[in-house]
Coordinates of C-alpha atoms and ligand atoms in Angstrom, one line a residue:
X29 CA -4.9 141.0 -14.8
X30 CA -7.8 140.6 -11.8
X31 CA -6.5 137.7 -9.6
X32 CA -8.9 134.8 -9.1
X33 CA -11.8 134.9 -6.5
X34 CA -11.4 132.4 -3.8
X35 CA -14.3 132.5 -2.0
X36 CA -14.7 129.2 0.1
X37 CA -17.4 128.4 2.6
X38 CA -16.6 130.5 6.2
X39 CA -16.1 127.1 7.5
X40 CA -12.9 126.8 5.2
X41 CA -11.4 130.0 6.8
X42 CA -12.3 128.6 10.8
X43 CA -10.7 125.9 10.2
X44 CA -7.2 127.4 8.7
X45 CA -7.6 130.1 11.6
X46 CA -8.1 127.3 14.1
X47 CA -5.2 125.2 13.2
X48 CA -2.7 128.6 12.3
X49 CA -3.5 130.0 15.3
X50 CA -2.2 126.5 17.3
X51 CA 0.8 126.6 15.0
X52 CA 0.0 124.2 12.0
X53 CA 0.6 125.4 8.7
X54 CA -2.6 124.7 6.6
X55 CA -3.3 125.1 3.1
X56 CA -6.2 124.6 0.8
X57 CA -5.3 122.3 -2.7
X58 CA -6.4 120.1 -5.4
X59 CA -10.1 120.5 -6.9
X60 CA -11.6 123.5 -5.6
X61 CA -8.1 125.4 -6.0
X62 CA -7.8 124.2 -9.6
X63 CA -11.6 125.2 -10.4
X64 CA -11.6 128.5 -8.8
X65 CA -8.6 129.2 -11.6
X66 CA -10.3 127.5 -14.5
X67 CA -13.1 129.9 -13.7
X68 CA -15.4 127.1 -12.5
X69 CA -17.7 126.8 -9.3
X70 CA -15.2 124.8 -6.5
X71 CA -16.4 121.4 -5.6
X72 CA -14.9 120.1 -2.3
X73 CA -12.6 122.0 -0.2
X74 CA -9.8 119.7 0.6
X75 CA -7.4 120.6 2.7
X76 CA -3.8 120.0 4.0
X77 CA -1.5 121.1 7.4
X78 CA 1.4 120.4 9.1
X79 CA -0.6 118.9 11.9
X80 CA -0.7 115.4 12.8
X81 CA -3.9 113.6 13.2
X82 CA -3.9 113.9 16.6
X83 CA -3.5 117.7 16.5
X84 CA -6.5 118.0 14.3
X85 CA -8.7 115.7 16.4
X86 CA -7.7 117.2 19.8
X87 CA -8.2 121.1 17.7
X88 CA -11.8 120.2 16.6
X89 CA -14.7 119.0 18.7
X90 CA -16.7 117.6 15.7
X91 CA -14.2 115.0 13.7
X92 CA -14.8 111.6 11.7
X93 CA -11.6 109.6 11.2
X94 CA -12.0 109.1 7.5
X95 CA -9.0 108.0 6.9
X96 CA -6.5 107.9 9.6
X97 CA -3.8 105.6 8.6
X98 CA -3.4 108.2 5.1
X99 CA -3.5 111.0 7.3
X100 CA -6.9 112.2 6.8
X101 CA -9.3 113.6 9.2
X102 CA -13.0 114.9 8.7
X103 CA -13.6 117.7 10.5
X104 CA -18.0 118.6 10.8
X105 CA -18.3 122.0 11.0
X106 CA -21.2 124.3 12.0
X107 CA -22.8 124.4 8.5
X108 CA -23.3 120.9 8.2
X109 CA -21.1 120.0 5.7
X110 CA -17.6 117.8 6.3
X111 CA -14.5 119.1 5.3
X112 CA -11.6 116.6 4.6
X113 CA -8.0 117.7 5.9
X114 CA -4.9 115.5 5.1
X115 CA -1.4 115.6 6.9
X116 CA 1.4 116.6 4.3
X117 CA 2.4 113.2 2.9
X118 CA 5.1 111.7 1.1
X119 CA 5.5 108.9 -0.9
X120 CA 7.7 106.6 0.3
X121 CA 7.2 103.4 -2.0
X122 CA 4.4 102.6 -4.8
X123 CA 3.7 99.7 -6.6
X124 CA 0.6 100.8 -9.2
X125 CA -1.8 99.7 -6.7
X126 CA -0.8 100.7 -3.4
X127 CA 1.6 103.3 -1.8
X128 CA 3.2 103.5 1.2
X129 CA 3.1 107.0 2.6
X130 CA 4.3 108.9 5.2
X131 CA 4.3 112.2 7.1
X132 CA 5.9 115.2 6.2
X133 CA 6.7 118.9 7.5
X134 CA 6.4 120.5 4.3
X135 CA 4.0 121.4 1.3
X136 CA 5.8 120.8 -1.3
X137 CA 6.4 117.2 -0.4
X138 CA 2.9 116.8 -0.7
X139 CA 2.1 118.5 -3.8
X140 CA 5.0 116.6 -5.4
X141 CA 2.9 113.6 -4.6
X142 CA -0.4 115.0 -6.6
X143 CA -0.8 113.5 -10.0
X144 CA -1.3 116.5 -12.7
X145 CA 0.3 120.0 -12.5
X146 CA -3.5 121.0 -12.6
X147 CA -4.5 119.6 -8.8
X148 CA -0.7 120.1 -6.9
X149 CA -1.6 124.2 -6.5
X150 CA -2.6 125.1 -3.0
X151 CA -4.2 128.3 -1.8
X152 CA -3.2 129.7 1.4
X153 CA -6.9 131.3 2.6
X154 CA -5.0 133.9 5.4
X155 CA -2.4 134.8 3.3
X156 CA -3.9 134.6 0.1
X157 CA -1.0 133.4 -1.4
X158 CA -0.9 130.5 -4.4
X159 CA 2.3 127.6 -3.8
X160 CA 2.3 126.6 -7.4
X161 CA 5.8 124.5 -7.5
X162 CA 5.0 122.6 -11.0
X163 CA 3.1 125.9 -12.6
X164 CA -0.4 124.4 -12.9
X165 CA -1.6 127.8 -13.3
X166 CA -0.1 127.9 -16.5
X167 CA -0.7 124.4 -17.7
X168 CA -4.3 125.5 -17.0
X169 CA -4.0 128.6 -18.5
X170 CA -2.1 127.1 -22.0
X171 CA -5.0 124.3 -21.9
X172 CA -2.3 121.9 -21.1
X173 CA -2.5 118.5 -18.9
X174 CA 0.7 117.1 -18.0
X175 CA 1.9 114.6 -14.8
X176 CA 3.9 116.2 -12.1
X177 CA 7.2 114.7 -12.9
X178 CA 7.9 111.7 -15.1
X179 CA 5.1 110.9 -16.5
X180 CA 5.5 107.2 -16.9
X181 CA 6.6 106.8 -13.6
X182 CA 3.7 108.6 -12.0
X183 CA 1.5 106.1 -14.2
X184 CA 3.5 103.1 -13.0
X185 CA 2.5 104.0 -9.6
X186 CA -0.6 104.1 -9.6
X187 CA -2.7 103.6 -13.1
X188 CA -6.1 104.9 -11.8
X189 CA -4.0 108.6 -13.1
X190 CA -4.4 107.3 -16.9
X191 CA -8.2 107.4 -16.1
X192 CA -8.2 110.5 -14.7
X193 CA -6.0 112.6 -16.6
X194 CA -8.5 111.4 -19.6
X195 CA -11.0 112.6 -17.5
X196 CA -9.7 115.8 -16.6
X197 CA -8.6 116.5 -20.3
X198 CA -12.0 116.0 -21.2
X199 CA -13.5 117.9 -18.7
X200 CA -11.4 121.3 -18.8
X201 CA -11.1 120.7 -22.7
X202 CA -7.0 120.5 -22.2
X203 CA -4.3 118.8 -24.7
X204 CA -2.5 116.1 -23.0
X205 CA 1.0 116.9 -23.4
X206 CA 2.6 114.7 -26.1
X207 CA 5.1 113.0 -23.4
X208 CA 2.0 112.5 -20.8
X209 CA 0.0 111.0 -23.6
X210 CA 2.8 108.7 -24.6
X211 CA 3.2 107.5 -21.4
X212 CA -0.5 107.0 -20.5
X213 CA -0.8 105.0 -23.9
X214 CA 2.1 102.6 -23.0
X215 CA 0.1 102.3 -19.6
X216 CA -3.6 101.5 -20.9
X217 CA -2.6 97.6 -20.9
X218 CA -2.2 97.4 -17.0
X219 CA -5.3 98.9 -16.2
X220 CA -7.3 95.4 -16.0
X221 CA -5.3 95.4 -12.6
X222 CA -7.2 98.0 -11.1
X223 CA -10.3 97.6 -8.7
X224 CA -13.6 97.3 -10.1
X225 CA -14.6 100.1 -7.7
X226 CA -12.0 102.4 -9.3
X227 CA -12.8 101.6 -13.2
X228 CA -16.5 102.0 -12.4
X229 CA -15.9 105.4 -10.0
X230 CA -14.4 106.8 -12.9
X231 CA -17.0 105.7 -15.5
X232 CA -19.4 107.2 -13.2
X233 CA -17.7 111.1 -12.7
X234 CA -17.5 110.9 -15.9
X235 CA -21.3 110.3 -16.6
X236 CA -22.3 112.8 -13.8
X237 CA -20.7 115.8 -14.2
X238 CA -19.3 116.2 -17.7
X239 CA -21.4 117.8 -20.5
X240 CA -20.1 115.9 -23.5
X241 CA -18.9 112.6 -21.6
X242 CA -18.8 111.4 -25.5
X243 CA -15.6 113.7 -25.5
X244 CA -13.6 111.4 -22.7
X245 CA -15.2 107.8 -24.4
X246 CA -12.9 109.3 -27.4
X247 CA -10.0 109.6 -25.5
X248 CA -10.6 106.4 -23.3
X249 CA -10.9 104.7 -26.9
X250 CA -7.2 106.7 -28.2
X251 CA -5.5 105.6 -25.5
X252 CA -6.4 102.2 -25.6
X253 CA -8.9 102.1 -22.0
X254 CA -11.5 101.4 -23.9
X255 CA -10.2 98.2 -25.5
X256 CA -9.0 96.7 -21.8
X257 CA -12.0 98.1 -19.8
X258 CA -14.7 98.2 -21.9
X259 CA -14.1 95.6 -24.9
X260 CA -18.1 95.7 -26.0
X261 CA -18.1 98.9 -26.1
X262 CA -15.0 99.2 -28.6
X263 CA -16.6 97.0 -30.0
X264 CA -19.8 98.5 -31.0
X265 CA -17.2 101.7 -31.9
X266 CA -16.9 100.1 -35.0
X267 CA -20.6 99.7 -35.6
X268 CA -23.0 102.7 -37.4
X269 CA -25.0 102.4 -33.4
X270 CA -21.3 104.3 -32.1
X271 CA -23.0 107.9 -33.4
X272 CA -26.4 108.1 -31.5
X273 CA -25.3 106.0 -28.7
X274 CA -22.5 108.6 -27.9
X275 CA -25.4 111.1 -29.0
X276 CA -27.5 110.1 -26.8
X277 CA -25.5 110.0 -23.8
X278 CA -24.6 113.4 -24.3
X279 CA -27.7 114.6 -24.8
X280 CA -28.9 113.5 -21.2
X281 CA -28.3 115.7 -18.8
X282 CA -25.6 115.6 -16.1
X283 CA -26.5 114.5 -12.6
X284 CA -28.0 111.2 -13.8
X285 CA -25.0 108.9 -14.1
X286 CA -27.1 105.5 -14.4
X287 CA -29.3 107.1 -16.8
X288 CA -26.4 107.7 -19.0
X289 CA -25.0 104.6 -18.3
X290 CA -28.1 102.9 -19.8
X291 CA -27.8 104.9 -22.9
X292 CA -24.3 103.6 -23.4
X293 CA -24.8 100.2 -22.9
X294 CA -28.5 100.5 -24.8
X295 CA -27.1 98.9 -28.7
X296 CA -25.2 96.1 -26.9
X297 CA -26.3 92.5 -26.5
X298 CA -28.1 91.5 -23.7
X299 CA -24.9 89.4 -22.4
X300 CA -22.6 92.1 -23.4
X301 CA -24.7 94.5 -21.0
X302 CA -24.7 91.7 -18.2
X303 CA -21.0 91.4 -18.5
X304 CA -20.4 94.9 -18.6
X305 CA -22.8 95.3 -15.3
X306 CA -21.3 92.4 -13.4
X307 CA -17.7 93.6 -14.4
X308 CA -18.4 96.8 -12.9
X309 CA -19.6 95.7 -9.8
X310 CA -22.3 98.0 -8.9
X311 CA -25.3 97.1 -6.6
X312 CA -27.8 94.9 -7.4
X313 CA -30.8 97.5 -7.7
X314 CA -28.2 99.3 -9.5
X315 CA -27.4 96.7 -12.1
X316 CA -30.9 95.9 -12.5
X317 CA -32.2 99.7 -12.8
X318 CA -29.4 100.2 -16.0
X319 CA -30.4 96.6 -17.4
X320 CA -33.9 97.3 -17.7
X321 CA -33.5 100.3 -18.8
X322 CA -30.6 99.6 -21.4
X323 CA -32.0 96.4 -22.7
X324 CA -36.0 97.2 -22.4
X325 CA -37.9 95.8 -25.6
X326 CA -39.2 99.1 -28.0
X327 CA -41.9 101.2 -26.1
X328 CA -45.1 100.1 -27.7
X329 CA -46.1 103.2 -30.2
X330 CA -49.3 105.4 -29.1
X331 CA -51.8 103.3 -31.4
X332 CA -50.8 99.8 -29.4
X333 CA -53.6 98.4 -28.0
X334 CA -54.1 98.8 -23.8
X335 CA -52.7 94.9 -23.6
X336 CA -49.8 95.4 -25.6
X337 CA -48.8 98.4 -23.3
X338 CA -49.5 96.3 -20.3
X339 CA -47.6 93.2 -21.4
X340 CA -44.9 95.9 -22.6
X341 CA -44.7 97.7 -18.6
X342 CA -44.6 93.9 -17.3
X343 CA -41.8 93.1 -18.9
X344 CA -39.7 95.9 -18.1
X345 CA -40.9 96.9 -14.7
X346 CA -43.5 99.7 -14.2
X347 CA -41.0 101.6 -12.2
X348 CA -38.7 101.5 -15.2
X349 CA -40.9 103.3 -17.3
X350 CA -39.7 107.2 -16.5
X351 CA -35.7 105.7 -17.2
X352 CA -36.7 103.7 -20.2
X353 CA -38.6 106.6 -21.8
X354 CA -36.0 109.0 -21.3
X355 CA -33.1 107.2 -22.7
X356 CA -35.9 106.4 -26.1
X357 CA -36.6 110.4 -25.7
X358 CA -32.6 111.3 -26.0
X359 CA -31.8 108.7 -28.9
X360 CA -35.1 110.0 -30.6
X361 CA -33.9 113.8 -30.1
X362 CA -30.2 112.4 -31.9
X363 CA -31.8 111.0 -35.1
X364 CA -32.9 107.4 -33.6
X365 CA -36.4 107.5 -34.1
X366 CA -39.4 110.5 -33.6
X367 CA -39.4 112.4 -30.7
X368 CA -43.2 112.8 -30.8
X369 CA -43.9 109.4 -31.3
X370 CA -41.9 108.3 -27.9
X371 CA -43.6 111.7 -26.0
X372 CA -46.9 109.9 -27.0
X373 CA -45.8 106.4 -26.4
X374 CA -44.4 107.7 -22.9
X375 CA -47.5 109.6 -22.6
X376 CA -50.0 106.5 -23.3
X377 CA -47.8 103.9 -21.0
X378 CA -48.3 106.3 -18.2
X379 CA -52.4 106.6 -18.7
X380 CA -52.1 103.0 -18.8
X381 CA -50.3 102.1 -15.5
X382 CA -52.1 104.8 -13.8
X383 CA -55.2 102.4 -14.2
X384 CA -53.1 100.1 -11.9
X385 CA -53.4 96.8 -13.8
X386 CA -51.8 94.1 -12.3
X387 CA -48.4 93.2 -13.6
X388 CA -47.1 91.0 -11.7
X389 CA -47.4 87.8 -10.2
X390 CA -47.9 89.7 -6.6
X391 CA -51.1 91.7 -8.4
X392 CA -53.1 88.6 -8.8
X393 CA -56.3 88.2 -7.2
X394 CA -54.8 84.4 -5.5
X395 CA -51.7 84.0 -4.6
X396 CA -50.0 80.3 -3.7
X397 CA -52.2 79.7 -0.5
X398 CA -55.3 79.3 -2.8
X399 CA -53.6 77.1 -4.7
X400 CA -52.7 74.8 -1.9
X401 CA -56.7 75.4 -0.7
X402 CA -57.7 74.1 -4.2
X403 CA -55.8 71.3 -3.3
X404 CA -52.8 71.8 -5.5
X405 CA -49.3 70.6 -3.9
X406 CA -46.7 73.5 -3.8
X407 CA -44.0 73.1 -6.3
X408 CA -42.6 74.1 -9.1
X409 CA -45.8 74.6 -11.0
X410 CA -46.9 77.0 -8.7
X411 CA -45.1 79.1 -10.9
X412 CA -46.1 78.0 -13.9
X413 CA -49.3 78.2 -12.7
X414 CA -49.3 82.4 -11.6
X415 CA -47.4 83.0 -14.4
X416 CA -50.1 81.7 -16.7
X417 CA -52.8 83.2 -15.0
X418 CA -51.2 86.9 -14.8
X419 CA -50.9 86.5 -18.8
X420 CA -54.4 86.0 -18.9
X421 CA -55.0 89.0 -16.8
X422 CA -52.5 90.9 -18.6
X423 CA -55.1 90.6 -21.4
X424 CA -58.2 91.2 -19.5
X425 CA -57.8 93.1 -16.3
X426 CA -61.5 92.6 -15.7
X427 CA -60.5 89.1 -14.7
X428 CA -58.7 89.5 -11.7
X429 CA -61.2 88.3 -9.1
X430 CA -60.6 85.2 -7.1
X431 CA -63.8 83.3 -7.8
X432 CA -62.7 83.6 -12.2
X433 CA -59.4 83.0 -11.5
X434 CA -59.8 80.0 -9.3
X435 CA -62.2 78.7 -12.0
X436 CA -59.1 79.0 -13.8
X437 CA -56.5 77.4 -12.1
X438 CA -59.8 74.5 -11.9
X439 CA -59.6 74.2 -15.7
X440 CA -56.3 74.2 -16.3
X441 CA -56.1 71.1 -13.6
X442 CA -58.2 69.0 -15.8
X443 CA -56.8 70.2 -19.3
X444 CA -53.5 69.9 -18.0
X445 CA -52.9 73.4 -20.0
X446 CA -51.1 76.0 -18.3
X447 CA -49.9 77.5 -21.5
X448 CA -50.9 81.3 -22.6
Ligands
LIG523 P1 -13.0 115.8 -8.6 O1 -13.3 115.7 -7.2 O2 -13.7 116.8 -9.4 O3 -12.9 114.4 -9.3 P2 -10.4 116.4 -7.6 O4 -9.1 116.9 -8.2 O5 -10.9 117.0 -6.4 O6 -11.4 116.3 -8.7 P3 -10.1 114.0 -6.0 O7 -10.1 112.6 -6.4 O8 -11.2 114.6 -5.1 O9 -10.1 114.9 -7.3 O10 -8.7 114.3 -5.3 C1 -8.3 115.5 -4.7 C2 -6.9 115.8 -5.0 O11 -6.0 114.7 -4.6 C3 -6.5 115.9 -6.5 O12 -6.7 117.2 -7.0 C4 -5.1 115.5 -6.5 O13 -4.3 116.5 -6.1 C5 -5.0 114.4 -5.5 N1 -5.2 113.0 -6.0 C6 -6.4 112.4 -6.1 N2 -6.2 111.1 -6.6 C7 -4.9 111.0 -6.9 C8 -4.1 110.0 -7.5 N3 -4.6 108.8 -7.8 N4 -2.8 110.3 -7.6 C9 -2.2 111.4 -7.2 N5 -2.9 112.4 -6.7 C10 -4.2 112.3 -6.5
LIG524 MG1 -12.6 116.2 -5.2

């Protein structure tokens, strides 16, 4: 049989020369080792040495101390790109949050330390030789995902590995191994005590890079994640929405994470979304981008009248209209609803915001100041106020000049009638 091909970036071999030559032993290991023998393109070249810190900092010119108290130095090298290299570690305490590490002389302390068979093989780029302690070349080969020792104790110290060994089974289309599975099972209650930033992290690898991310929401939901981290979503499991909305996210393309996130959240409740969203903790243009988009009303259909659409692209946000369209497109494309009918749709919303009607308060013709000039006192009717005049306009572009508006705002003085 033809070995693998290793072939990392020349920056991968400079550095292993560099640090070799001054007499640190220095390996390559996790990801890109693991992809290279799955027969997949390598992501990040991580590597790992004997050398200290210090070594590595005083070795390179170009470092970043990404993470010095773990061990971990970035080192910038002439192609631009940062390569991260850790000090052999070994665990010294862990508590299923946090664990307390320290140095060590030799490789297989730290591979020991690596959650699945699958990531503790490391690549020697000189030698070409493959330290493979725990046979994850096997594992890989068999289509087998299984913890690097006891399983429920490697859980136990740290729960984020339930996520991601449901993550990698998905991804490499690997059994768990029955006494893995067990354990990550009996885990799936305690992982409410993990970070937001984690949970969401792994929601979000999962939504960019896999093909079917449907595949890994079926193990999240047999091991039980789904029911402590996502509740709405097990909920709606249950419901006839489950097929297309799993449909749809695979049917969206990889690369778009918050996209795909949209179309997951897309048959819940408004609330449920919101919860969801503020659970996750993501960033407010974040949380509003996959709101809109999740939660926008029905695109109106190609025969809607020019108001309609415009009322339509000021409730969701104009800018929302490419996200909101393509998440309609993919659950259109999975059974929910005619693909030609949203193309057109999409197609007639566009013609219609690319006559730049106003849209929002900020269009209008006056703002507050005229307001005040007409002699109204700022307040909350101001509001009111904009808000009623931008419906009108929302009807009738046409009247967006100051002088019809103003006569307006005049009216509505004396009628007392700000309604729309
Ligand atoms: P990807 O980057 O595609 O998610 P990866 O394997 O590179 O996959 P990283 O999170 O980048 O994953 O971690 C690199 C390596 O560090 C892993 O391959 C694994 O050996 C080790 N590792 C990462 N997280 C953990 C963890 N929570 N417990 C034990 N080892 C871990
Ligand atoms: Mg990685």
């Amino acid at each position: 049989m033809k070995g693998p091909r290793f072939d990392p970036p020349s920056a991968v071999r400079w550095i292993v020369h560099t640090l070799e030559d001054a007499g640190h032993e220095t390996w390559t290991v996790g990801g890109a080792v693991r992809d290279v023998l799955a027969g997949r393109a390598a992501g990040d070249w991580d590597l790992t040495t004997r050398a200290r810190p210090a070594d590595v900092r005083r070795l390179f010119r170009r470092t970043v101390p990404v993470g010095i108290d773990h061990g971990t130095v970035g080192i910038l090298a002439r192609d631009g790109a940062m390569y991260e290299i850790t000090t052999f570690r070994k665990d010294v305490e862990t508590d299923g949050r946090h664990a307390v590490v320290s140095f060590s002389d030799r490789l297989i302390d730290d591979l020991a330390r690596r959650d699945f068979t699958i990531n503790a093989i490391a690549w020697h780029p000189i030698r070409n030789e493959i330290s493979d302690p725990y046979g994850g070349a096997k594992d890989l080969r068999a289509g087998v995902l299984r913890t690097v020792g006891t399983p429920s104790e490697r859980f136990s110290e740290d729960y984020l590995r339930v996520l991601r060994a449901l993550r990698f089974a998905s991804r490499y289309g690997l059994r768990i191994d029955p006494p893995t599975w067990t354990a990550a099972v009996a885990a799936a209650p305690h992982l409410s005590t993990l970070s937001a930033e984690r949970i969401r992290e792994e929601l979000l690898k999962i939504l960019d890079a896999d093909r079917r991310p449907s595949s890994a929401l079926d193990l999240y939901a047999a091991s039980g994640a789904m029911s402590v981290l996502y509740p709405e979503l097990d909920r709606l499991r249950s419901t006839e929405h489950w097929p297309v909305t799993t449909a749809s996210v695979d049917h969206l393309p990889p690369g778009r994470p918050l996209l795909r996130l949209a179309a997951l959240l897309h048959d819940l409740s408004p609330h449920e979304t919101a919860q969801v969203l503020v659970r996750l903790r993501l960033s407010n243009a974040q949380t509003d981008a996959v709101a809109h988009r999740a939660g926008a009303p029905p695109m109106p259909g190609p025969e809607a009248s020019d108001a309609d659409v415009r009322r339509w692209l000021a409730t969701v946000g104009p800018d929302h209209l490419p996200g909101v369209a393509r998440v309609a497109l993919a659950r259109a494309r999975v059974g929910a609803g005619d693909p030609e009918v949203v193309v057109a749709s999409w197609r007639r919303a566009r013609a219609v915001r690319a006559t730049r009607p106003p849209l929002v308060v900020g269009d209008l013709a006056i703002g507050g100041r005229d307001l005040i000039r007409l002699g109204l006192r700022p307040g909350p009717a101001f509001k009111e106020i904009l808000q009623a005049l931008l419906d009108r306009v929302l009807d009738d572009p046409r009247r967006n000049r100051p002088d019809e508006l103003e006569d307006e705002v005049r009216r509505m003085v004396e009628t007392g009638d700000f309604g729309g």
